[in-house]
Amino acid sequence: MALAACRAAHSVAGASPSSLAAAAAKPSSSLARPQFAGLRRADVANESSFGAVLSQRLQSAGTGSRGVVSMAGTGKFFVGGNWKCNGTTESIKKLVDELNSVMLEEGVEVVVSPPYLYISQVLGSLSNRIEVAAQNSWVGKGGAFTGEISAEQLADAGVKWVIQGHSERRHVIGETDAMIGKKSAYALSQGLGVIACVGEKLEDREANRTTDVVFEQLQAYADAVGSDWSNIVVAYEPVWAIGTGKVASPQQAQEVHAAIRQWLKEKVSDDVSSKTRIIYGGSVNGANSAELATQEDIDGFLVGGASLKGAEFGVICNAVTAKKVAA
Ligand code: PGA
């Protein structure tokens, strides 16, 4: 199904009239990144009818119909698998085989992030339907930086994305907001897409500082990258939910995602706010992904542990169908 048609068919009750009005007022999406259909690259579908369909639905919402929109943002549903420091040649071969046999829905963009050492193996064996991300990149041009990998090397190898600001790099390795911003800007300058992670620790949440922390992290990205966020996906990953089995409730996640979208609107632009995918990460699995996906501002997932199982990761990717609930 073409993306525009999928969106026209989607709905989730509870979208506020103001968010609908804002979405209806937006121009049709023109994502800069290539989109994928099956195993072949294809141009972004013509979505010019989306705004019209939405305004029609907006009118009918005013006359008492059920809610009408499943995605506050206009970007394509996005799911990333972060394999972290896991895997061997053999286990990665098995995982790639599993991924190659998963039937992925059309309306989802899928990326996996192997450890550096196995990137070539994955690029050489994984279906073109799934892109590859690195888990980190150096802050500037390569050179005498022992142990680092530069963004231009990643691009040269065929990598399309890089994860930046993951909580393990912030809180275990000690990367600062400013460094993460710089790394992101450099990666973008080399043509990579950036999965820009943000998220609060448990103590921040308990002290009611969730949005303070998340907004500070967002500001550091904005300071470094400026106003072009067309190749950035924001990943909201509460640190207390990562690898703990304690997933944020759909309401907790939605609340922060909506706050991030509002922040983007106020601090960057309306356009960036509506087009940027805001994905959730933290103990997402095959059993909880569909319910999370029904939330209006959840545009996909960043998955750790469950991305190491091909079939389960496929289920999470296909949670995009939860956005296809009939009106
Ligand atoms: P998890 O990790 O799914 O294992 O909680 C998420 C992440 O770190 O991106």
Tab-separated table of C-alpha atoms and ligand atoms in Angstrom:
chain	number	residue	atom	x	y	z
A	1	MET	CA	0.000	0.000	0.000
A	2	ALA	CA	1.396	3.425	-0.855
A	3	LEU	CA	2.361	5.470	2.156
A	4	ALA	CA	-0.226	8.140	1.485
A	5	ALA	CA	-2.927	5.519	1.270
A	6	CYS	CA	-1.690	3.894	4.471
A	7	ARG	CA	-1.844	7.189	6.256
A	8	ALA	CA	-5.297	7.882	4.909
A	9	ALA	CA	-6.437	4.575	6.320
A	10	HIS	CA	-4.772	5.038	9.695
A	11	SER	CA	-6.457	6.337	12.752
A	12	VAL	CA	-6.163	6.333	16.478
A	13	ALA	CA	-8.773	7.798	18.741
A	14	GLY	CA	-7.778	10.691	20.927
A	15	ALA	CA	-5.916	13.014	18.559
A	16	SER	CA	-6.525	16.541	19.718
A	17	PRO	CA	-8.212	18.917	17.276
A	18	SER	CA	-5.299	21.321	17.580
A	19	SER	CA	-2.772	18.658	16.606
A	20	LEU	CA	-4.991	17.690	13.711
A	21	ALA	CA	-5.283	21.280	12.602
A	22	ALA	CA	-1.524	21.652	12.819
A	23	ALA	CA	-0.986	18.465	10.843
A	24	ALA	CA	-3.566	19.429	8.239
A	25	ALA	CA	-1.878	22.765	7.739
A	26	LYS	CA	1.461	21.131	6.970
A	27	PRO	CA	2.659	20.673	3.413
A	28	SER	CA	2.946	17.108	2.196
A	29	SER	CA	6.037	15.280	3.337
A	30	SER	CA	9.158	15.502	1.221
A	31	LEU	CA	11.681	13.481	3.159
A	32	ALA	CA	15.204	13.976	1.949
A	33	ARG	CA	16.288	10.393	2.578
A	34	PRO	CA	15.529	7.679	0.068
A	35	GLN	CA	12.655	5.377	0.976
A	36	PHE	CA	12.554	1.662	0.292
A	37	ALA	CA	10.075	-0.687	-1.211
A	38	GLY	CA	10.861	-4.387	-1.248
A	39	LEU	CA	14.483	-4.905	-2.163
A	40	ARG	CA	14.663	-1.905	-4.480
A	41	ARG	CA	15.203	1.728	-3.748
A	42	ALA	CA	12.285	3.895	-4.805
A	43	ASP	CA	11.474	7.573	-4.660
A	44	VAL	CA	9.209	8.806	-1.926
A	45	ALA	CA	5.619	8.221	-2.918
A	46	ASN	CA	3.630	11.230	-3.968
A	47	GLU	CA	1.822	12.145	-0.808
A	48	SER	CA	0.102	15.256	-2.002
A	49	SER	CA	-3.281	13.823	-1.176
A	50	PHE	CA	-2.400	13.383	2.481
A	51	GLY	CA	-3.158	16.948	3.538
A	52	ALA	CA	-6.470	16.876	1.687
A	53	VAL	CA	-7.492	13.583	3.246
A	54	LEU	CA	-6.542	14.832	6.659
A	55	SER	CA	-8.542	18.040	6.337
A	56	GLN	CA	-11.562	16.041	5.212
A	57	ARG	CA	-11.154	13.837	8.240
A	58	LEU	CA	-10.680	16.860	10.429
A	59	GLN	CA	-14.052	18.148	9.272
A	60	SER	CA	-15.718	14.837	9.970
A	61	ALA	CA	-14.034	14.740	13.403
A	62	GLY	CA	-15.784	17.996	14.147
A	63	THR	CA	-19.110	16.340	13.437
A	64	GLY	CA	-18.591	13.617	15.982
A	65	SER	CA	-16.668	10.861	14.174
A	66	ARG	CA	-13.971	8.929	15.959
A	67	GLY	CA	-10.393	10.223	16.105
A	68	VAL	CA	-8.605	10.388	12.832
A	69	VAL	CA	-4.860	10.450	12.960
A	70	SER	CA	-2.274	7.985	14.139
A	71	MET	CA	0.887	9.975	13.586
A	72	ALA	CA	1.359	13.553	14.638
A	73	GLY	CA	4.537	13.598	12.564
A	74	THR	CA	4.572	13.104	8.825
A	75	GLY	CA	7.728	11.004	8.638
A	76	LYS	CA	7.707	7.310	7.799
A	77	PHE	CA	7.629	4.880	10.751
A	78	PHE	CA	11.239	4.049	11.625
A	79	VAL	CA	12.658	1.077	13.529
A	80	GLY	CA	16.317	0.669	14.423
A	81	GLY	CA	17.973	-2.406	15.902
A	82	ASN	CA	20.979	-1.603	18.063
A	83	TRP	CA	23.043	-4.758	18.407
A	84	LYS	CA	25.485	-3.014	20.766
A	85	CYS	CA	28.659	-5.009	21.535
A	86	ASN	CA	27.064	-8.384	20.769
A	87	GLY	CA	27.612	-11.099	18.213
A	88	THR	CA	30.161	-13.270	16.465
A	89	THR	CA	30.659	-13.996	12.774
A	90	GLU	CA	28.457	-17.057	13.180
A	91	SER	CA	25.666	-15.539	15.287
A	92	ILE	CA	25.499	-12.499	13.017
A	93	LYS	CA	25.199	-14.736	9.965
A	94	LYS	CA	22.228	-16.436	11.632
A	95	LEU	CA	20.627	-13.112	12.592
A	96	VAL	CA	21.035	-11.750	9.057
A	97	ASP	CA	19.462	-14.931	7.646
A	98	GLU	CA	16.509	-14.466	9.992
A	99	LEU	CA	16.127	-10.810	9.030
A	100	ASN	CA	16.276	-11.654	5.345
A	101	SER	CA	13.344	-13.995	5.761
A	102	VAL	CA	11.115	-11.545	7.669
A	103	MET	CA	8.219	-10.078	5.655
A	104	LEU	CA	8.409	-6.373	6.416
A	105	GLU	CA	5.460	-4.045	5.926
A	106	GLU	CA	5.966	-1.293	3.353
A	107	GLY	CA	5.281	1.583	5.704
A	108	VAL	CA	8.358	1.106	7.849
A	109	GLU	CA	11.972	2.150	7.366
A	110	VAL	CA	14.301	-0.360	9.033
A	111	VAL	CA	17.917	0.019	10.110
A	112	VAL	CA	20.227	-2.302	12.051
A	113	SER	CA	23.389	-1.350	13.853
A	114	PRO	CA	26.026	-4.078	14.137
A	115	PRO	CA	29.364	-3.636	15.912
A	116	TYR	CA	31.892	-1.976	13.556
A	117	LEU	CA	33.792	-5.223	12.979
A	118	TYR	CA	30.785	-6.899	11.416
A	119	ILE	CA	29.471	-4.013	9.333
A	120	SER	CA	31.040	-5.300	6.111
A	121	GLN	CA	29.703	-8.786	6.725
A	122	VAL	CA	26.213	-7.390	7.269
A	123	LEU	CA	26.356	-5.040	4.291
A	124	GLY	CA	27.411	-7.961	2.122
A	125	SER	CA	24.676	-10.306	3.248
A	126	LEU	CA	21.642	-8.321	4.426
A	127	SER	CA	18.705	-7.469	2.162
A	128	ASN	CA	18.791	-3.911	0.727
A	129	ARG	CA	15.403	-3.439	2.358
A	130	ILE	CA	17.258	-2.838	5.621
A	131	GLU	CA	19.913	-0.128	5.992
A	132	VAL	CA	22.949	-0.260	8.244
A	133	ALA	CA	23.867	2.172	11.017
A	134	ALA	CA	27.069	2.548	12.996
A	135	GLN	CA	26.889	2.842	16.774
A	136	ASN	CA	29.232	5.833	16.960
A	137	SER	CA	31.551	7.972	14.847
A	138	TRP	CA	34.480	10.295	15.395
A	139	VAL	CA	33.844	13.972	16.002
A	140	GLY	CA	35.638	15.215	12.886
A	141	LYS	CA	37.738	14.184	9.935
A	142	GLY	CA	39.765	11.007	10.411
A	143	GLY	CA	43.513	11.018	11.011
A	144	ALA	CA	45.705	10.369	14.037
A	145	PHE	CA	42.904	9.253	16.356
A	146	THR	CA	43.751	5.764	17.541
A	147	GLY	CA	40.762	3.509	17.903
A	148	GLU	CA	38.263	5.837	16.233
A	149	ILE	CA	36.210	5.419	13.059
A	150	SER	CA	35.331	8.506	11.030
A	151	ALA	CA	32.028	9.386	9.449
A	152	GLU	CA	33.639	9.532	6.007
A	153	GLN	CA	34.923	5.971	6.476
A	154	LEU	CA	31.437	4.844	7.417
A	155	ALA	CA	29.936	6.541	4.378
A	156	ASP	CA	32.661	5.034	2.195
A	157	ALA	CA	31.792	1.561	3.495
A	158	GLY	CA	28.111	1.990	2.610
A	159	VAL	CA	26.741	2.822	6.057
A	160	LYS	CA	23.757	5.206	5.933
A	161	TRP	CA	23.131	6.064	9.568
A	162	VAL	CA	24.915	6.535	12.850
A	163	ILE	CA	23.551	6.420	16.396
A	164	GLN	CA	24.715	9.344	18.521
A	165	GLY	CA	24.236	10.167	22.177
A	166	HIS	CA	23.179	6.702	23.272
A	167	SER	CA	22.923	6.568	27.061
A	168	GLU	CA	25.708	3.994	27.247
A	169	ARG	CA	28.029	6.442	25.523
A	170	ARG	CA	26.830	9.330	27.667
A	171	HIS	CA	26.852	7.591	31.015
A	172	VAL	CA	29.370	4.753	30.646
A	173	ILE	CA	31.900	6.334	28.262
A	174	GLY	CA	31.307	9.902	29.483
A	175	GLU	CA	30.459	11.724	26.256
A	176	THR	CA	29.175	15.240	26.843
A	177	ASP	CA	26.177	16.924	25.241
A	178	ALA	CA	28.533	19.235	23.343
A	179	MET	CA	30.650	16.408	21.959
A	180	ILE	CA	27.576	14.474	20.898
A	181	GLY	CA	26.281	17.566	19.109
A	182	LYS	CA	29.582	17.988	17.253
A	183	LYS	CA	29.740	14.328	16.278
A	184	SER	CA	26.215	14.551	14.933
A	185	ALA	CA	26.938	17.666	12.905
A	186	TYR	CA	30.037	16.105	11.404
A	187	ALA	CA	28.234	12.862	10.555
A	188	LEU	CA	25.461	14.843	8.841
A	189	SER	CA	28.057	16.806	6.875
A	190	GLN	CA	29.344	13.479	5.507
A	191	GLY	CA	25.886	12.456	4.338
A	192	LEU	CA	24.991	10.097	7.171
A	193	GLY	CA	21.617	10.134	8.880
A	194	VAL	CA	21.797	10.555	12.645
A	195	ILE	CA	19.737	8.710	15.229
A	196	ALA	CA	19.998	11.311	17.974
A	197	CYS	CA	19.330	9.775	21.377
A	198	VAL	CA	18.059	11.636	24.413
A	199	GLY	CA	16.720	10.431	27.728
A	200	GLU	CA	16.610	10.999	31.451
A	201	LYS	CA	17.946	8.855	34.279
A	202	LEU	CA	15.627	7.509	36.946
A	203	GLU	CA	16.792	10.146	39.423
A	204	ASP	CA	15.908	12.885	36.915
A	205	ARG	CA	12.416	11.481	36.450
A	206	GLU	CA	11.917	11.162	40.192
A	207	ALA	CA	13.000	14.772	40.627
A	208	ASN	CA	10.542	15.864	37.907
A	209	ARG	CA	13.428	16.865	35.680
A	210	THR	CA	12.622	14.651	32.706
A	211	THR	CA	11.919	17.392	30.210
A	212	ASP	CA	14.674	19.647	31.599
A	213	VAL	CA	17.228	16.944	30.846
A	214	VAL	CA	15.758	15.988	27.489
A	215	PHE	CA	15.500	19.615	26.355
A	216	GLU	CA	19.134	20.307	27.366
A	217	GLN	CA	20.235	17.331	25.287
A	218	LEU	CA	18.100	18.481	22.355
A	219	GLN	CA	19.498	21.997	22.640
A	220	ALA	CA	23.047	20.635	22.299
A	221	TYR	CA	22.058	18.914	19.046
A	222	ALA	CA	20.356	22.080	17.806
A	223	ASP	CA	23.359	24.241	18.713
A	224	ALA	CA	25.599	22.009	16.616
A	225	VAL	CA	23.392	21.077	13.677
A	226	GLY	CA	21.265	24.197	13.218
A	227	SER	CA	17.878	24.137	11.579
A	228	ASP	CA	18.188	21.257	9.108
A	229	TRP	CA	16.926	18.131	10.845
A	230	SER	CA	15.890	16.330	7.666
A	231	ASN	CA	18.431	13.538	8.262
A	232	ILE	CA	17.885	13.271	11.992
A	233	VAL	CA	15.648	10.827	13.825
A	234	VAL	CA	15.230	11.624	17.521
A	235	ALA	CA	15.263	8.583	19.824
A	236	TYR	CA	13.735	9.109	23.246
A	237	GLU	CA	15.245	6.467	25.490
A	238	PRO	CA	14.656	6.825	29.213
A	239	VAL	CA	17.818	5.422	30.804
A	240	TRP	CA	15.823	3.534	33.433
A	241	ALA	CA	14.056	1.583	30.689
A	242	ILE	CA	17.122	0.532	28.703
A	243	GLY	CA	17.996	-3.130	29.115
A	244	THR	CA	15.968	-3.340	32.328
A	245	GLY	CA	12.763	-4.927	31.097
A	246	LYS	CA	10.961	-1.871	32.544
A	247	VAL	CA	9.344	-0.337	29.498
A	248	ALA	CA	7.851	3.151	29.755
A	249	SER	CA	4.071	2.987	29.643
A	250	PRO	CA	2.569	4.169	26.353
A	251	GLN	CA	1.294	7.260	28.203
A	252	GLN	CA	4.698	8.038	29.749
A	253	ALA	CA	6.383	7.722	26.373
A	254	GLN	CA	3.692	9.694	24.531
A	255	GLU	CA	3.926	12.513	27.043
A	256	VAL	CA	7.663	12.992	26.471
A	257	HIS	CA	7.390	12.496	22.702
A	258	ALA	CA	4.721	15.202	22.530
A	259	ALA	CA	6.947	17.487	24.617
A	260	ILE	CA	9.866	16.845	22.243
A	261	ARG	CA	7.676	17.640	19.228
A	262	GLN	CA	6.549	20.858	20.892
A	263	TRP	CA	10.158	21.736	21.718
A	264	LEU	CA	11.142	21.238	18.077
A	265	LYS	CA	8.282	23.491	17.043
A	266	GLU	CA	9.292	26.267	19.402
A	267	LYS	CA	13.082	26.016	19.095
A	268	VAL	CA	13.647	24.809	15.549
A	269	SER	CA	10.618	25.122	13.262
A	270	ASP	CA	7.070	23.924	12.566
A	271	ASP	CA	8.364	21.984	9.628
A	272	VAL	CA	11.024	20.129	11.635
A	273	SER	CA	8.484	19.449	14.369
A	274	SER	CA	6.052	17.777	11.993
A	275	LYS	CA	8.572	15.888	9.868
A	276	THR	CA	11.071	14.595	12.421
A	277	ARG	CA	10.526	11.009	13.470
A	278	ILE	CA	10.552	10.660	17.277
A	279	ILE	CA	11.149	7.027	18.142
A	280	TYR	CA	11.002	5.307	21.521
A	281	GLY	CA	13.656	3.015	22.985
A	282	GLY	CA	13.882	1.086	26.234
A	283	SER	CA	12.807	-2.558	26.646
A	284	VAL	CA	10.699	-2.588	23.493
A	285	ASN	CA	9.765	-6.138	22.515
A	286	GLY	CA	7.386	-8.098	20.338
A	287	ALA	CA	4.705	-8.035	23.021
A	288	ASN	CA	4.641	-4.314	23.870
A	289	SER	CA	5.503	-2.652	20.537
A	290	ALA	CA	2.010	-2.573	19.029
A	291	GLU	CA	0.473	-0.737	21.963
A	292	LEU	CA	3.325	1.768	22.061
A	293	ALA	CA	2.929	2.311	18.328
A	294	THR	CA	-0.675	3.421	18.746
A	295	GLN	CA	0.528	6.568	20.486
A	296	GLU	CA	0.239	9.580	18.248
A	297	ASP	CA	3.777	10.903	18.687
A	298	ILE	CA	5.591	7.556	18.652
A	299	ASP	CA	7.006	7.244	15.137
A	300	GLY	CA	8.955	4.033	15.642
A	301	PHE	CA	11.459	2.379	17.948
A	302	LEU	CA	15.107	1.922	18.789
A	303	VAL	CA	15.463	-1.649	19.979
A	304	GLY	CA	18.358	-3.235	21.852
A	305	GLY	CA	17.987	-6.768	23.242
A	306	ALA	CA	14.977	-7.763	21.137
A	307	SER	CA	16.768	-6.748	17.929
A	308	LEU	CA	19.097	-9.729	18.374
A	309	LYS	CA	16.222	-12.055	17.492
A	310	GLY	CA	15.274	-11.668	13.839
A	311	ALA	CA	11.673	-12.840	14.045
A	312	GLU	CA	10.876	-10.735	17.105
A	313	PHE	CA	12.535	-7.688	15.568
A	314	GLY	CA	10.315	-8.251	12.528
A	315	VAL	CA	7.238	-8.195	14.758
A	316	ILE	CA	8.401	-4.880	16.240
A	317	CYS	CA	8.995	-3.381	12.770
A	318	ASN	CA	5.555	-4.497	11.687
A	319	ALA	CA	3.989	-2.757	14.686
A	320	VAL	CA	3.557	-0.052	12.047
A	321	THR	CA	0.288	-1.877	11.335
A	322	ALA	CA	-0.962	-0.608	14.702
A	323	LYS	CA	-1.027	2.764	12.940
A	324	LYS	CA	-3.483	1.313	10.455
A	325	VAL	CA	-6.515	1.049	12.689
A	326	ALA	CA	-9.649	1.903	10.737
A	327	ALA	CA	-11.512	5.084	11.644
B	1	PGA	P1	16.838	-2.334	25.076
B	1	PGA	O1	17.886	-1.234	24.568
B	1	PGA	O2	15.802	-2.497	24.008
B	1	PGA	O3	17.663	-3.580	25.305
B	1	PGA	O4	16.250	-1.801	26.347
B	1	PGA	C1	17.445	-0.108	23.875
B	1	PGA	C2	18.616	0.719	23.437
B	1	PGA	O5	19.621	0.778	24.156
B	1	PGA	O6	18.575	1.331	22.362
